[in-house]
Structures are given as structure tokens and as C-alpha cells.
Short mmCIF file of C-alpha atoms in Angstrom, two decimals:
data_model
loop_
_atom_site.label_atom_id
_atom_site.label_comp_id
_atom_site.label_asym_id
_atom_site.label_seq_id
_atom_site.Cartn_x
_atom_site.Cartn_y
_atom_site.Cartn_z
CA MET A 482 52.11 -40.91 -13.88
CA ALA A 483 55.70 -39.62 -14.76
CA LYS A 484 57.93 -39.20 -12.01
CA TRP A 485 60.11 -36.25 -12.71
CA VAL A 486 61.51 -36.07 -8.96
CA SER A 487 62.45 -39.03 -6.82
CA GLY A 488 60.32 -38.99 -3.76
CA PHE A 489 57.52 -36.91 -5.30
CA ASN A 490 53.95 -38.37 -4.92
CA ASP A 491 51.37 -38.06 -7.68
CA THR A 492 50.02 -34.57 -6.48
CA LEU A 493 53.85 -33.20 -6.27
CA ASN A 494 54.56 -34.49 -9.81
CA GLU A 495 51.08 -32.90 -11.28
CA LEU A 496 51.99 -29.61 -9.46
CA LEU A 497 55.46 -29.63 -11.22
CA ALA A 498 53.96 -30.46 -14.57
CA GLU A 499 51.74 -27.48 -14.03
CA PHE A 500 54.39 -25.13 -12.90
CA ALA A 501 56.39 -26.30 -15.82
CA ARG A 502 53.82 -25.81 -18.27
CA HIS A 503 53.12 -22.18 -16.97
CA ALA A 504 57.01 -21.59 -17.52
CA GLY A 505 56.69 -22.86 -21.19
CA GLU A 506 59.38 -25.81 -20.30
CA THR A 507 59.39 -29.42 -20.25
CA PRO A 508 59.19 -30.94 -16.39
CA GLU A 509 62.91 -32.28 -16.95
CA ARG A 510 63.99 -28.67 -18.04
CA TYR A 511 62.26 -26.82 -15.16
CA VAL A 512 63.75 -29.26 -12.59
CA ALA A 513 67.20 -29.12 -14.26
CA ARG A 514 67.06 -25.33 -13.91
CA ALA A 515 65.99 -25.40 -10.38
CA VAL A 516 69.00 -27.60 -9.58
CA ALA A 517 71.23 -25.44 -11.53
CA ALA A 518 70.20 -22.43 -9.51
CA GLN A 519 70.64 -24.32 -6.56
CA MET A 520 74.20 -25.61 -7.44
CA LEU A 521 75.53 -22.03 -8.18
CA ALA A 522 73.68 -20.75 -4.82
CA ASP A 523 75.73 -23.46 -3.08
CA GLN A 524 78.96 -22.46 -4.78
CA ARG A 525 78.60 -18.95 -3.92
CA ALA A 526 77.87 -20.08 -0.01
CA THR A 527 81.11 -21.93 -0.10
CA GLY A 528 83.20 -19.10 -1.67
CA GLY A 529 84.26 -21.38 -4.48
CA GLU A 530 83.03 -19.01 -7.51
CA ASP A 531 85.34 -19.55 -10.66
CA GLY A 532 83.20 -19.31 -13.43
CA THR A 533 83.80 -22.86 -14.46
CA LEU A 534 80.08 -24.13 -12.97
CA PHE A 535 78.34 -21.21 -14.62
CA GLU A 536 79.77 -21.69 -17.94
CA CYS A 537 79.13 -25.33 -18.06
CA LEU A 538 75.44 -24.67 -17.20
CA ARG A 539 74.99 -22.12 -19.57
CA ALA A 540 76.29 -24.17 -22.44
CA ASN A 541 74.04 -26.83 -21.57
CA ALA A 542 70.74 -24.57 -21.24
CA LEU A 543 68.19 -24.37 -23.77
CA PRO A 544 68.84 -22.07 -26.83
CA ALA A 545 67.55 -18.83 -26.41
CA SER A 546 63.85 -18.13 -27.12
CA ALA A 547 62.43 -15.00 -28.17
CA LEU A 548 61.10 -12.55 -25.46
CA PRO A 549 57.14 -12.80 -24.97
CA ASP A 550 55.32 -10.24 -27.05
CA VAL A 551 53.11 -8.73 -24.32
CA THR A 552 52.00 -5.65 -26.55
CA ALA A 553 48.12 -6.64 -26.39
CA ALA A 554 48.33 -6.80 -22.58
CA ILE A 555 50.24 -3.70 -22.10
CA THR A 556 48.03 -1.57 -24.58
CA ASP A 557 44.72 -2.93 -23.45
CA PRO A 558 42.67 0.12 -23.08
CA ASP A 559 40.84 -1.06 -19.84
CA ARG A 560 44.48 -1.64 -18.27
CA LEU A 561 45.59 2.13 -19.52
CA ARG A 562 42.61 3.68 -18.13
CA ALA A 563 43.43 1.96 -14.73
CA VAL A 564 46.98 3.09 -14.85
CA TYR A 565 46.13 6.74 -15.85
CA ALA A 566 43.62 6.77 -13.06
CA THR A 567 45.90 6.33 -10.49
CA GLY A 568 47.60 9.68 -11.14
CA LEU A 569 51.02 7.87 -10.37
CA LEU A 570 52.75 8.51 -13.44
CA ASP A 571 55.30 11.59 -13.06
CA SER A 572 54.07 11.99 -9.65
CA PRO A 573 56.60 13.11 -6.95
CA PRO A 574 58.11 10.90 -4.47
CA GLU A 575 55.91 9.91 -1.39
CA GLU A 576 57.22 8.28 1.99
CA MET A 577 54.36 5.76 1.96
CA TYR A 578 55.44 4.12 -1.08
CA ASP A 579 59.44 4.36 -0.17
CA ARG A 580 58.39 2.68 3.23
CA ILE A 581 57.04 -0.34 1.13
CA THR A 582 60.25 -0.44 -0.80
CA ARG A 583 62.41 -0.20 1.96
CA ALA A 584 60.28 -2.87 3.88
CA ALA A 585 60.81 -5.11 0.76
CA ALA A 586 64.49 -4.87 0.14
CA ASP A 587 64.83 -5.35 4.12
CA ALA A 588 62.51 -8.45 4.56
CA LEU A 589 63.89 -10.31 1.21
CA GLN A 590 67.59 -8.94 2.10
CA ALA A 591 67.70 -7.62 -1.38
CA PRO A 592 70.16 -4.38 -2.68
CA PHE A 593 67.36 -3.54 -4.99
CA SER A 594 63.71 -2.67 -4.80
CA LEU A 595 61.05 -0.85 -6.70
CA ILE A 596 57.58 0.06 -7.33
CA SER A 597 56.79 0.44 -11.10
CA VAL A 598 54.05 1.67 -12.94
CA ILE A 599 53.78 0.45 -16.64
CA ASP A 600 52.49 2.92 -19.20
CA VAL A 601 51.95 2.32 -22.93
CA ASP A 602 55.61 2.64 -23.99
CA ARG A 603 57.78 3.16 -20.58
CA LEU A 604 58.28 2.03 -16.94
CA TYR A 605 57.95 4.81 -14.38
CA LEU A 606 59.69 4.60 -10.73
CA LYS A 607 57.18 5.57 -8.26
CA SER A 608 59.74 4.51 -5.70
CA GLU A 609 63.06 2.74 -5.92
CA ILE A 610 65.89 1.55 -3.33
CA GLY A 611 69.36 0.98 -4.57
CA VAL A 612 68.35 1.70 -8.24
CA VAL A 613 69.66 5.21 -9.10
CA GLY A 614 73.05 5.08 -10.83
CA HIS A 615 72.74 1.53 -11.43
CA ALA A 616 69.98 0.12 -13.66
CA VAL A 617 67.94 3.42 -14.18
CA GLU A 618 69.44 6.75 -13.96
CA GLU A 619 66.07 8.73 -14.35
CA LYS A 620 62.82 7.97 -12.99
CA GLN A 621 61.81 6.04 -16.29
CA ALA A 622 63.15 3.88 -18.81
CA PRO A 623 61.96 2.46 -21.79
CA LEU A 624 59.59 -0.61 -21.64
CA GLU A 625 62.18 -2.97 -23.37
CA ARG A 626 64.50 -2.38 -20.33
CA SER A 627 61.42 -3.66 -18.00
CA LEU A 628 60.95 -7.12 -16.51
CA CYS A 629 58.16 -5.76 -14.47
CA GLN A 630 56.12 -5.66 -17.73
CA TYR A 631 55.81 -9.34 -17.71
CA ALA A 632 54.23 -9.68 -14.26
CA VAL A 633 52.13 -6.99 -15.60
CA ALA A 634 50.94 -8.55 -18.70
CA ASN A 635 50.45 -12.06 -17.22
CA GLY A 636 49.01 -10.75 -13.74
CA THR A 637 50.98 -13.32 -11.95
CA PRO A 638 54.30 -13.14 -9.89
CA LEU A 639 57.36 -13.41 -11.94
CA VAL A 640 60.00 -15.53 -10.18
CA LEU A 641 63.66 -15.60 -11.74
CA ALA A 642 66.11 -17.51 -9.84
CA ASP A 643 68.89 -16.92 -12.30
CA ALA A 644 67.79 -15.16 -15.39
CA ARG A 645 71.07 -15.74 -17.18
CA LEU A 646 70.06 -19.54 -17.27
CA ASP A 647 66.39 -18.98 -18.29
CA PRO A 648 65.69 -19.52 -22.00
CA THR A 649 63.15 -16.81 -22.15
CA PHE A 650 64.81 -14.15 -20.26
CA LYS A 651 68.77 -14.76 -20.90
CA ASN A 652 69.01 -12.36 -23.60
CA HIS A 653 66.91 -9.50 -21.99
CA PRO A 654 69.01 -6.25 -22.12
CA VAL A 655 69.06 -5.68 -18.31
CA VAL A 656 70.19 -9.38 -18.10
CA ARG A 657 72.70 -9.37 -20.63
CA GLU A 658 74.38 -6.16 -18.96
CA GLY A 659 74.39 -7.92 -15.51
CA SER A 660 71.96 -5.22 -14.10
CA VAL A 661 69.75 -7.99 -12.99
CA VAL A 662 70.44 -11.61 -12.27
CA ALA A 663 67.61 -12.78 -9.87
CA TYR A 664 64.21 -11.05 -9.91
CA LEU A 665 60.90 -11.37 -8.08
CA GLY A 666 58.21 -8.92 -8.98
CA ILE A 667 54.40 -9.16 -8.05
CA PRO A 668 51.58 -7.07 -10.29
CA LEU A 669 49.77 -4.70 -8.57
CA LEU A 670 46.20 -5.07 -9.19
CA ASP A 671 43.15 -2.87 -8.97
CA HIS A 672 39.71 -4.22 -8.00
CA ASP A 673 39.02 -5.29 -11.64
CA ARG A 674 42.58 -7.11 -11.88
CA ASN A 675 43.77 -4.51 -14.32
CA ALA A 676 47.77 -4.55 -13.42
CA VAL A 677 49.02 -1.15 -13.30
CA GLY A 678 52.49 -1.97 -12.42
CA ALA A 679 54.78 -4.04 -10.01
CA LEU A 680 56.30 -4.30 -6.85
CA CYS A 681 59.62 -6.04 -7.25
CA VAL A 682 63.24 -6.71 -5.82
CA TYR A 683 65.99 -8.25 -7.66
CA ASP A 684 69.80 -8.66 -7.25
CA THR A 685 72.87 -9.20 -9.40
CA LYS A 686 73.69 -12.62 -8.18
CA PRO A 687 71.40 -15.80 -8.19
CA ARG A 688 68.78 -16.07 -5.58
CA LEU A 689 66.40 -18.79 -4.57
CA TRP A 690 63.40 -17.28 -4.09
CA ALA A 691 61.32 -19.44 -1.44
CA THR A 692 57.72 -19.52 -0.82
CA GLY A 693 57.97 -17.42 2.16
CA HIS A 694 59.85 -14.62 -0.03
CA ILE A 695 56.98 -14.75 -2.79
CA GLN A 696 54.32 -14.53 0.01
CA ILE A 697 55.92 -11.59 2.11
CA LEU A 698 56.58 -9.67 -1.19
CA SER A 699 52.66 -10.57 -2.36
CA ASP A 700 51.86 -8.87 1.09
CA LEU A 701 53.52 -5.85 0.38
CA ALA A 702 52.08 -5.43 -2.73
CA LYS A 703 48.77 -5.93 -1.70
CA LEU A 704 49.44 -3.12 1.04
CA THR A 705 50.55 -1.15 -2.14
CA ALA A 706 47.48 -1.71 -4.09
CA ASP A 707 45.34 -0.67 -1.00
CA ARG A 708 47.15 2.45 -0.86
CA ILE A 709 46.63 3.02 -4.46
CA PHE A 710 43.28 1.81 -5.20
CA GLY A 711 41.65 1.83 -1.72
CA ASP A 712 40.33 -1.19 0.32
CA GLU A 713 37.21 -2.72 -0.78
#
């Protein structure tokens, strides 16, 4: 078996290959991207940001690939029926959901957090922290400005430490304009595993999302789904 990381045993290398495959990358590129994110985080921690490291890393990144076409998943009739059944689209703010977005932002020390509902052609913000006047001016946005749609379409967490270095997402509109650099989103699933939206946090700086961060946000997403759909 190939050893992509010195010191990794066979199990870790198998898991590395699996995660890389899900990300659409070779294990070597997956490791390189993780190292790049760590280098940027370490540089920022020491106050040494002069742009040179980032430009070098970006120049050595893979050429940009097209954004995934998730139209089939987003327009799936069962998913859309689940979305409309929630009654969340165009609904007024509710303190319960606002408490969850505040808890997510506080727990992960993120400046931005939101609960999104993904319609056939738009993202609706059921709750948001730090968003108004920054990434989204109103309670909704065109779907092409949404990163949450990809977590929804796949039904799995979307984890981006530095989207500017990601060959898939670096040309996404909100990444290009600098509104989103680091993103962590968890889909909100009903009892039939239809994803109606996502709970996410994001930052305008790179973030290394650890397993603990993903677990905390997943727990809060489960609380959100329980509020929307009720406990089984």
C-alpha cells in the first residue's frame, strides 16, 4: 500500500485515500492542500502575513475545475416537497433558530453563522449572525451564491479550510470576492434523509476545522433538524 504520510499506518492511509477520493483529488494533492492550509494558519498566528506564501501556494494549486452541477439533487421532487412542508421559506425570524446560530458562532469562534433553506432557485436565510451588510443584503440570495447547496446536494458536511486554494470552489462567486474563505456546513436532514438546508459557519480568513468543530456543528444541526421535523 502507498504511504502518503510518513508515520501513517495502513488504516490511516486507507482513510486518507477515501477522503481524497470523496474530495475528487489524489491523496498527494489532498495532503498538499491540508499542509498549505496549516502553513497559512501558522503564518497568521505569528503575525507574518505578507501575501507571499499565499501567492506561492495559489500559483502551485491545481487548475480550477468547474463547480459541481447539483441541479438534479436540488430540484429532486421529494427534496422540494420536504422543503415546502417545513413552512420555513419566507417565514419570520424565530428566537429558537437564532439561539442555534449564535451558539454555532460562539462555539466555533466564527464571525458568521446561518441557517439556510435551499429552494429550487434561491437560498433563504431562516437565521443569520453577522451576515447582513456583508455577504447577503436580504433574507435570500440567488442559488449561485450559495455554498450550502453543495452540502445539501451531497447530504454530507462540506469542509473548506481555505476555499481560495480549493480547485473546485476557488472560483465560486463568494470566494472570489472574499466574502467566504473558510466554510463548514452541515445539511439539515428530515427523517427520510432529504436535505432541506444547512447550518453553517464561515470566516473571511482560513480556518482549520478539526473533528471537534465538525462534531459540535453536527450536534447543533441535529438540534435544528429536531426543531424543524420533530423527534422520531
